[in-house]
CSV table of C-alpha atoms in Angstrom, one decimal:
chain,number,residue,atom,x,y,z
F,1,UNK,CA,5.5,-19.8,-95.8
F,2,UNK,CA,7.5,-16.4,-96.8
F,3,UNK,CA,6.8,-14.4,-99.8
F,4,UNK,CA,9.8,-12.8,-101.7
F,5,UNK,CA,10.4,-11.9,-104.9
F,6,UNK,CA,13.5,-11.4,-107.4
F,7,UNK,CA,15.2,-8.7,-105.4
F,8,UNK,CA,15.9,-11.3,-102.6
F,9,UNK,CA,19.6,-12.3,-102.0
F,10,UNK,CA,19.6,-14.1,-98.5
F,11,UNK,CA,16.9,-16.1,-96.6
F,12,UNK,CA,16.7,-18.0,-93.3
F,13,UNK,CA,14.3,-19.2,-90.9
F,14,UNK,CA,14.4,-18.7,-87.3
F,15,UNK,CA,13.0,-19.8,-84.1
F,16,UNK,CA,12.9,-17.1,-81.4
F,17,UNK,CA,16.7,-16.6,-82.0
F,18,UNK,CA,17.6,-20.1,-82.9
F,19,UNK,CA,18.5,-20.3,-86.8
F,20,UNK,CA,16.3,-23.4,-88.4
F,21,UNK,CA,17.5,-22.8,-91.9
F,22,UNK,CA,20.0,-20.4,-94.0
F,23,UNK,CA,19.2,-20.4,-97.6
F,24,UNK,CA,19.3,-24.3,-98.2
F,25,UNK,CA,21.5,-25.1,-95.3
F,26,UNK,CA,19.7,-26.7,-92.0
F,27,UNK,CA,21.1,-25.6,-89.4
F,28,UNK,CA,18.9,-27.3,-86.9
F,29,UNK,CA,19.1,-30.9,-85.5
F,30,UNK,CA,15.5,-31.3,-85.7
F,31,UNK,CA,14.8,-34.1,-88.0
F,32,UNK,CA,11.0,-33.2,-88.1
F,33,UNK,CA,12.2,-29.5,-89.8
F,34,UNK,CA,12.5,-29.7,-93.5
F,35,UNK,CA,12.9,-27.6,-96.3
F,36,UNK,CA,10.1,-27.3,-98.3
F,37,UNK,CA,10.3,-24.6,-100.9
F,38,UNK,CA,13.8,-22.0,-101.9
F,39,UNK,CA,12.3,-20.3,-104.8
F,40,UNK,CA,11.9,-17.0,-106.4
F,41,UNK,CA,8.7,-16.8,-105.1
F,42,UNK,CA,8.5,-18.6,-101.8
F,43,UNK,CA,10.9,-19.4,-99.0
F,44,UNK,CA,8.9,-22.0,-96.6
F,45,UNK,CA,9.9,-24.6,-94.1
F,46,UNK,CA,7.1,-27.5,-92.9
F,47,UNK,CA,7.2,-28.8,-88.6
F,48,UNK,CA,6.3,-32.4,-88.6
F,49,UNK,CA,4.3,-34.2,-85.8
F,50,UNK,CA,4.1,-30.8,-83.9
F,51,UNK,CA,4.1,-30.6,-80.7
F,52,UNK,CA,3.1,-28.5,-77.9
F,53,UNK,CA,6.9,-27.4,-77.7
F,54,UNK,CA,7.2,-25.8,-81.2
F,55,UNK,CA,4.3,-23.2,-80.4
F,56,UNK,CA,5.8,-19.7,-80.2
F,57,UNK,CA,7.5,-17.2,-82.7
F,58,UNK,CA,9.1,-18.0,-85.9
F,59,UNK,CA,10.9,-15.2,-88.1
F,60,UNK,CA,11.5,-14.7,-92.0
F,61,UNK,CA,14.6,-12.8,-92.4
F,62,UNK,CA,15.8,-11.4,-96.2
F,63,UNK,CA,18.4,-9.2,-97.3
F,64,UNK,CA,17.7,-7.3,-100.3
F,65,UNK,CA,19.9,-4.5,-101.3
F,66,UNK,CA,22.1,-4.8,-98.3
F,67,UNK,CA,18.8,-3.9,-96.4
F,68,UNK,CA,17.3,-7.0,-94.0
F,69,UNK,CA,13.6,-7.3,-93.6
F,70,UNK,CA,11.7,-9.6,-91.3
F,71,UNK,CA,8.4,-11.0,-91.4
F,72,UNK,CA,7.4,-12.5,-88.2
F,73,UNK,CA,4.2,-15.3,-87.6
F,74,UNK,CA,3.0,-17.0,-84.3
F,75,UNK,CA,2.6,-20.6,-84.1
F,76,UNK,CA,-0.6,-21.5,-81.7
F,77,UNK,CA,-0.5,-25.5,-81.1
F,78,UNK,CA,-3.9,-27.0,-80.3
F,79,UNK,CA,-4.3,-30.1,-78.1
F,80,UNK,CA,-7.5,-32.3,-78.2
F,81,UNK,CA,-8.6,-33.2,-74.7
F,82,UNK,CA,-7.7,-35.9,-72.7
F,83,UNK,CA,-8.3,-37.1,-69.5
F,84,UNK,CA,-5.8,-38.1,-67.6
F,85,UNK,CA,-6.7,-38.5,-64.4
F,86,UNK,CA,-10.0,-39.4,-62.9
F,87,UNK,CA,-12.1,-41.3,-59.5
F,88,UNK,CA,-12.4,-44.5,-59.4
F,89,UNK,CA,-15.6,-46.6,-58.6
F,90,UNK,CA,-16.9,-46.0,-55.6
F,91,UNK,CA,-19.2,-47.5,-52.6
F,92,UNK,CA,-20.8,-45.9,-49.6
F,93,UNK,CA,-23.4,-46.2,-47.4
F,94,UNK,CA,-26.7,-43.9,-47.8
F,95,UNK,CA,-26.0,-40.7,-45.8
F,96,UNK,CA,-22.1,-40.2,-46.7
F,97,UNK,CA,-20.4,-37.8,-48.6
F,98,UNK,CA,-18.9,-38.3,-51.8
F,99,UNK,CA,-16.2,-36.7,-53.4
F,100,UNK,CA,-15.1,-37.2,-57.5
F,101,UNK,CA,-12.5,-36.0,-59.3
F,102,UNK,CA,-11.6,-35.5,-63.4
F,103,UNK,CA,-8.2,-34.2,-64.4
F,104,UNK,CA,-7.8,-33.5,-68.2
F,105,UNK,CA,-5.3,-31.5,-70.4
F,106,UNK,CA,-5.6,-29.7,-73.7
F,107,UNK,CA,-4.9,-26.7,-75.4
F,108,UNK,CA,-6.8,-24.5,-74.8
F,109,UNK,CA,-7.7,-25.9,-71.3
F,110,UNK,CA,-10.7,-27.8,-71.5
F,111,UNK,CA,-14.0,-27.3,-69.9
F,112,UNK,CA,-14.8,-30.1,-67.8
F,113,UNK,CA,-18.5,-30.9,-66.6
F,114,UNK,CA,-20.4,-33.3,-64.3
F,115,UNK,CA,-23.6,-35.4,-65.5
F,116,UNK,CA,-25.6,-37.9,-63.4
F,117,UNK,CA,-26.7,-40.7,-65.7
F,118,UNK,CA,-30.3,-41.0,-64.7
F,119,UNK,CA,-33.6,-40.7,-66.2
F,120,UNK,CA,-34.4,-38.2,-63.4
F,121,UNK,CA,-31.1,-35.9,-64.3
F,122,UNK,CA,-31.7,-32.7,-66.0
F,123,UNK,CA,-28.6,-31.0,-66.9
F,124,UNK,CA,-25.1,-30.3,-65.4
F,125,UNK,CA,-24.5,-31.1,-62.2
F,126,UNK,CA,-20.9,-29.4,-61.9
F,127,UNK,CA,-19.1,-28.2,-64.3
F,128,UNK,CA,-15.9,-28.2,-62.6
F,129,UNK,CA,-13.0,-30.7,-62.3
F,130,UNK,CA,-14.6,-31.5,-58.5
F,131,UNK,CA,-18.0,-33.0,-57.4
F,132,UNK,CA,-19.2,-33.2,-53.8
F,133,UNK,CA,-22.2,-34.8,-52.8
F,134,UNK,CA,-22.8,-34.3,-49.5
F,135,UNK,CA,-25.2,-36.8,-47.9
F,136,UNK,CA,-25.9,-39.3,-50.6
F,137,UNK,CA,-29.1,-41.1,-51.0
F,138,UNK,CA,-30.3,-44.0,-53.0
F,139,UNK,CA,-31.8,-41.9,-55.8
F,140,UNK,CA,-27.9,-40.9,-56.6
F,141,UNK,CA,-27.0,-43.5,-57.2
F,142,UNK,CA,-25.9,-44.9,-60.8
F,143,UNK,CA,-22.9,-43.7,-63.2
F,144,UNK,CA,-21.8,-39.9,-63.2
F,145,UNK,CA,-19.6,-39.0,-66.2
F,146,UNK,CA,-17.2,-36.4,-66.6
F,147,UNK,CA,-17.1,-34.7,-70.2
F,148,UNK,CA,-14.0,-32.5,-71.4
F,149,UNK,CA,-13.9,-30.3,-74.0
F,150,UNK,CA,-12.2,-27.4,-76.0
F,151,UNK,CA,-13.7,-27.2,-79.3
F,152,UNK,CA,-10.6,-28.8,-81.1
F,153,UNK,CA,-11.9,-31.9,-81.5
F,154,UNK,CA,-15.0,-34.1,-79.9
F,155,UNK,CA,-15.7,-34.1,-76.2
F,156,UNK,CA,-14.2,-37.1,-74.2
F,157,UNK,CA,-16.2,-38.9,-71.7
F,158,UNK,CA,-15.4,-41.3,-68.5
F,159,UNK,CA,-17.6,-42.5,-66.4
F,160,UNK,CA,-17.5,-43.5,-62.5
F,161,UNK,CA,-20.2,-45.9,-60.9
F,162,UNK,CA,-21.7,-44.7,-57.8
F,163,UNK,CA,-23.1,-47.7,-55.6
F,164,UNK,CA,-25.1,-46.4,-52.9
F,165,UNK,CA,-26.1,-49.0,-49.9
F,166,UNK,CA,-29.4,-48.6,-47.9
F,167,UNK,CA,-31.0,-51.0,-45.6
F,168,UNK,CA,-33.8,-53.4,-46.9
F,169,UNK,CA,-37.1,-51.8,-47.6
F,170,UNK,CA,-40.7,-54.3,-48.4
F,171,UNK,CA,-42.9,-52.5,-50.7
F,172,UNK,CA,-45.3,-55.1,-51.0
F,173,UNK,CA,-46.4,-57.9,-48.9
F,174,UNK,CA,-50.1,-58.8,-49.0
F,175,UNK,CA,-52.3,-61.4,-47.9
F,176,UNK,CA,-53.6,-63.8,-50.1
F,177,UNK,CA,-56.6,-65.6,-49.4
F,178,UNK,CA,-56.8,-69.9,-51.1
F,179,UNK,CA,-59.7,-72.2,-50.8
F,180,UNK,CA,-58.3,-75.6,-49.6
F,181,UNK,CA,-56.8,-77.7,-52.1
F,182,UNK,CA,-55.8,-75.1,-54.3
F,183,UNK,CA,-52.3,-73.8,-54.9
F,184,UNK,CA,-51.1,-70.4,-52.5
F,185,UNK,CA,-48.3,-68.3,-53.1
F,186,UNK,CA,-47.5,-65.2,-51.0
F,187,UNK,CA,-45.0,-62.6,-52.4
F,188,UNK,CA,-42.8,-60.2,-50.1
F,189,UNK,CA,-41.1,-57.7,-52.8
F,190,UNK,CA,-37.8,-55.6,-51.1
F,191,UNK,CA,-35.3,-53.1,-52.0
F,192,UNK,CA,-31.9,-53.3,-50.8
F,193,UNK,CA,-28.4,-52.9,-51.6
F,194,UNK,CA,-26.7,-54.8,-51.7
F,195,UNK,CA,-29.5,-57.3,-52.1
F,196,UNK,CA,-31.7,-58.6,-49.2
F,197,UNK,CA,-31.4,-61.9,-48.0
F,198,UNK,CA,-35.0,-63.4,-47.6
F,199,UNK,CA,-35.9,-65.4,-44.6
F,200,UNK,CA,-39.8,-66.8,-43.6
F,201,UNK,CA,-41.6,-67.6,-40.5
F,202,UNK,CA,-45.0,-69.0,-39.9
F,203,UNK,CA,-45.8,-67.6,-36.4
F,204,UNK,CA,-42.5,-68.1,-34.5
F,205,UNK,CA,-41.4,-71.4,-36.5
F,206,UNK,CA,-38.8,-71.0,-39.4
F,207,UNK,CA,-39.7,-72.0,-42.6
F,208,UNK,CA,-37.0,-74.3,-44.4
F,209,UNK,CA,-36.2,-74.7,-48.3
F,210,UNK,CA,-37.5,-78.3,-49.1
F,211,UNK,CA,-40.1,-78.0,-46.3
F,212,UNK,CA,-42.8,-80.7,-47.7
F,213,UNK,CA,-45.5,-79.0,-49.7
F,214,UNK,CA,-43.7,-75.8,-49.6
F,215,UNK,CA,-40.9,-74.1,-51.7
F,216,UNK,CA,-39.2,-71.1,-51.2
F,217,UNK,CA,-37.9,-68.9,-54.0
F,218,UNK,CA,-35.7,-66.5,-53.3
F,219,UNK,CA,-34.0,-63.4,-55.7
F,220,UNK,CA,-32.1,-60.5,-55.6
F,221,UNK,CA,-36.0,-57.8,-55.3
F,222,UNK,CA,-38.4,-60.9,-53.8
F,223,UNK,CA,-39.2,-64.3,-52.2
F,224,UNK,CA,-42.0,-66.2,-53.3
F,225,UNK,CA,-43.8,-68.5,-50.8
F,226,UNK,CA,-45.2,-71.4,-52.8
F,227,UNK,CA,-48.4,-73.9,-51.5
F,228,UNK,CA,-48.1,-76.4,-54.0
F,229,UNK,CA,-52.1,-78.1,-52.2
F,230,UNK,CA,-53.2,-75.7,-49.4
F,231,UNK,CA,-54.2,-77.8,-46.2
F,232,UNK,CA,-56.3,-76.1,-42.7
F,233,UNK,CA,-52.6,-76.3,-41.0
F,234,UNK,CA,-51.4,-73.9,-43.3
F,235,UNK,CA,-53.4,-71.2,-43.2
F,236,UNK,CA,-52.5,-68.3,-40.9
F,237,UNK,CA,-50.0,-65.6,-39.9
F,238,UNK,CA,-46.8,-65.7,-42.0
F,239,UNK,CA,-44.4,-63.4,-41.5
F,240,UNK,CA,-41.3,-62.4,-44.4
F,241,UNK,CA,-37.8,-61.2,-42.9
F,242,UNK,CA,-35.3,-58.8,-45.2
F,243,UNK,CA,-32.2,-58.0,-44.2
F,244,UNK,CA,-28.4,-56.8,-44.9
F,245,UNK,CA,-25.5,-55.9,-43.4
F,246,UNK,CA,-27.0,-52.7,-42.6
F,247,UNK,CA,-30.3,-53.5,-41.4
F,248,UNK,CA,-33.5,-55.7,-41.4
F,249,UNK,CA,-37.2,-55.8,-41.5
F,250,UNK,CA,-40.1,-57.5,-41.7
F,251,UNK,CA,-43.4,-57.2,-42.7
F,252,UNK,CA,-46.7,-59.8,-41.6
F,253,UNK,CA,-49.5,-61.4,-43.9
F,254,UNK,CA,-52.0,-63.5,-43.4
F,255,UNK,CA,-52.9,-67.1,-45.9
F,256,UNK,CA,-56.5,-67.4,-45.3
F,257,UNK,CA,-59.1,-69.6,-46.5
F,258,UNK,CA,-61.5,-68.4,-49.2
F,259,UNK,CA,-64.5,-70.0,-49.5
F,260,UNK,CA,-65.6,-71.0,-52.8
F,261,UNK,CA,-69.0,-69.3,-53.6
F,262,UNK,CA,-72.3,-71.8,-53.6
F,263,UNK,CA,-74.4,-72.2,-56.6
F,264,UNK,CA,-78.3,-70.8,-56.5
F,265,UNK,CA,-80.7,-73.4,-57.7
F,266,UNK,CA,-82.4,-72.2,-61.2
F,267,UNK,CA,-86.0,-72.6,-61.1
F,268,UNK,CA,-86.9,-71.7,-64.6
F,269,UNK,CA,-88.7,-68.6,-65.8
F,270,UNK,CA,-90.8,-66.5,-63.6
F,271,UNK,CA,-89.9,-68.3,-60.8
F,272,UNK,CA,-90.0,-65.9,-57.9
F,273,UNK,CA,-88.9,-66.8,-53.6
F,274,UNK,CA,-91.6,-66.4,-51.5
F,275,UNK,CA,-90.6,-64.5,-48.4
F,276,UNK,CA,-92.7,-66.0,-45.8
F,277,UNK,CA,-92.2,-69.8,-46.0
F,278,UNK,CA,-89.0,-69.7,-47.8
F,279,UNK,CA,-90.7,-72.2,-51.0
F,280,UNK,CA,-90.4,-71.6,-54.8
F,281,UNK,CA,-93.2,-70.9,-56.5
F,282,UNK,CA,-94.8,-69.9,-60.2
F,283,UNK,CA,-94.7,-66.3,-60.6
F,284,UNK,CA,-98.1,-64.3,-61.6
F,285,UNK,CA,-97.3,-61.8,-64.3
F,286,UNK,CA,-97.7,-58.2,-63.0
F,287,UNK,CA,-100.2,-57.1,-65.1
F,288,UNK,CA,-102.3,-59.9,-63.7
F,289,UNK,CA,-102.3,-58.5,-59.9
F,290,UNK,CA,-103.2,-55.2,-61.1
F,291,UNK,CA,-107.0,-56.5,-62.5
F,292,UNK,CA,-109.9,-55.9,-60.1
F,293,UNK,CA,-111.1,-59.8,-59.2
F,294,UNK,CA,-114.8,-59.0,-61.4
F,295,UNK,CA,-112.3,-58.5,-64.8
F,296,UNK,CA,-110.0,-60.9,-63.6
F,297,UNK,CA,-113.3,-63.8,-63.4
F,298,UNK,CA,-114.2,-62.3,-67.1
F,299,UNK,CA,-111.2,-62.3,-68.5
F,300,UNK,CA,-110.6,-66.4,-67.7
């Protein structure tokens, strides 16, 4: 906009020293320049869909009284942020280095920051357009996303999955003990990526899906050993094999018989064992054995 008043007898708009309008007369080929007030009052022109290209100068010249005045005003073009370039997903073996990358534009220049996606994360982890992470282990693992912003409008966001692959690893594997008859199970729990395959021996002797009395269940953290009617043969050393393409290992438990716990014969009340000849006999109460024999003969 450009204020003028009465005295006023030419008008035009410039750009740098490119002439946009004269009076009423366009004189630019810009079909997004228009004309939107020639009054008394107010000489304005109105830039549709700006772009990045019409920031700069722009000059209000009038003649009044065969004297030219100018009013100049800067045009500052901000640019929400965008990324426009960033790494894609990525997988590498525990120990590597690992290098990420987010590119983004904007006016001003946006700030662009680093954030592991983990429960464990507190914070920035770079707040630069780079992110090295020099030997990576399994606990980096997860999504990392790049945030950039410039206060002109809200931040954007991408993200870029880290997989991070590490050699089987049994937490648990314990021995279970079953009385015959019943039904076993023995559990071997491993971590692994990718995931473990599961394989079981009993001593040196393979144990196959399908085996008769047996069933093997196998998912991406465990394998499940199933005794569906536990037999003598069966009990004994088992052992529960992990592995990968970058490793294996094995851990060793035992199925062993539990004995179900006997029943003591109830002899009714105040019936106490005698030590010496093992028999069962009719307690005396305590108060009894403390009498001296002469009150005890009274007292009956």
């Amino acid at each position: 906009r450009c204020s003028v008043d009465n005295r006023v007898t030419r008008v035009a708009w410039l750009n740098r020293s490119s002439i946009l309008y004269a009076g009423n007369d366009k004189w630019c080929l810009d079909p997004r320049v228009v004309l939107l007030a020639n009054t008394k009052t107010q000489y304005s022109i109105q830039i549709q869909d700006v772009d990045v290209y019409d920031e700069g100068p722009y000059t209000c010249s009038v003649q009044t009284d065969n004297h030219p005045k100018t009013s100049r005003v800067h045009l500052i073009v901000q640019v929400s942020p965008k990324i426009v370039e960033i790494s894609s997903d990525i997988s590498i073996n525990e120990g590597g280095n690992v290098s990420l990358t987010c590119i983004a534009t904007g006016r001003p220049d946006p700030t662009i920051t680093w954030r592991h996606i983990s429960p464990k994360a507190v914070g920035f982890i770079s707040e630069d357009e780079y992110l090295e992470i020099t030997g990576i282990t399994r606990e980096q693992s997860g999504e990392y996303e790049c945030s950039a912003s410039n206060d002109v409008a809200a931040p954007v966001v991408q993200r870029v999955k880290v997989t991070v692959n590490y050699p089987p690893y049994i937490s648990d594997a314990k021995s279970t003990g079953v009385p015959v008859g019943q039904k076993g199970i023995l559990l071997c729990e491993a971590s692994a990526v990718p995931s473990a395959d599961f394989q079981w021996y009993k001593d040196d002797k393979r144990l196959a899906e399908g085996q008769k009395g047996l069933k093997v269940e196998n998912k991406a953290f465990f394998s499940r050993l199933t005794f569906f009617n536990v037999s003598e043969q069966d009990y004994g050393n088992y052992t529960c094999v992990a592995s990968n393409q970058l490793g294996n290992t094995n851990a060793s438990m035992i199925l062993y018989e539990e004995k179900t716990p006997a029943l003591t014969p109830w002899k009714g009340p105040g019936a106490v064992h005698d030590g010496n000849n093992g028999a069962w006999r009719r307690g005396v109460p305590t108060w009894l054995l403390a009498l001296p024999l002469t009150q005890l003969a009274r007292h009956f």
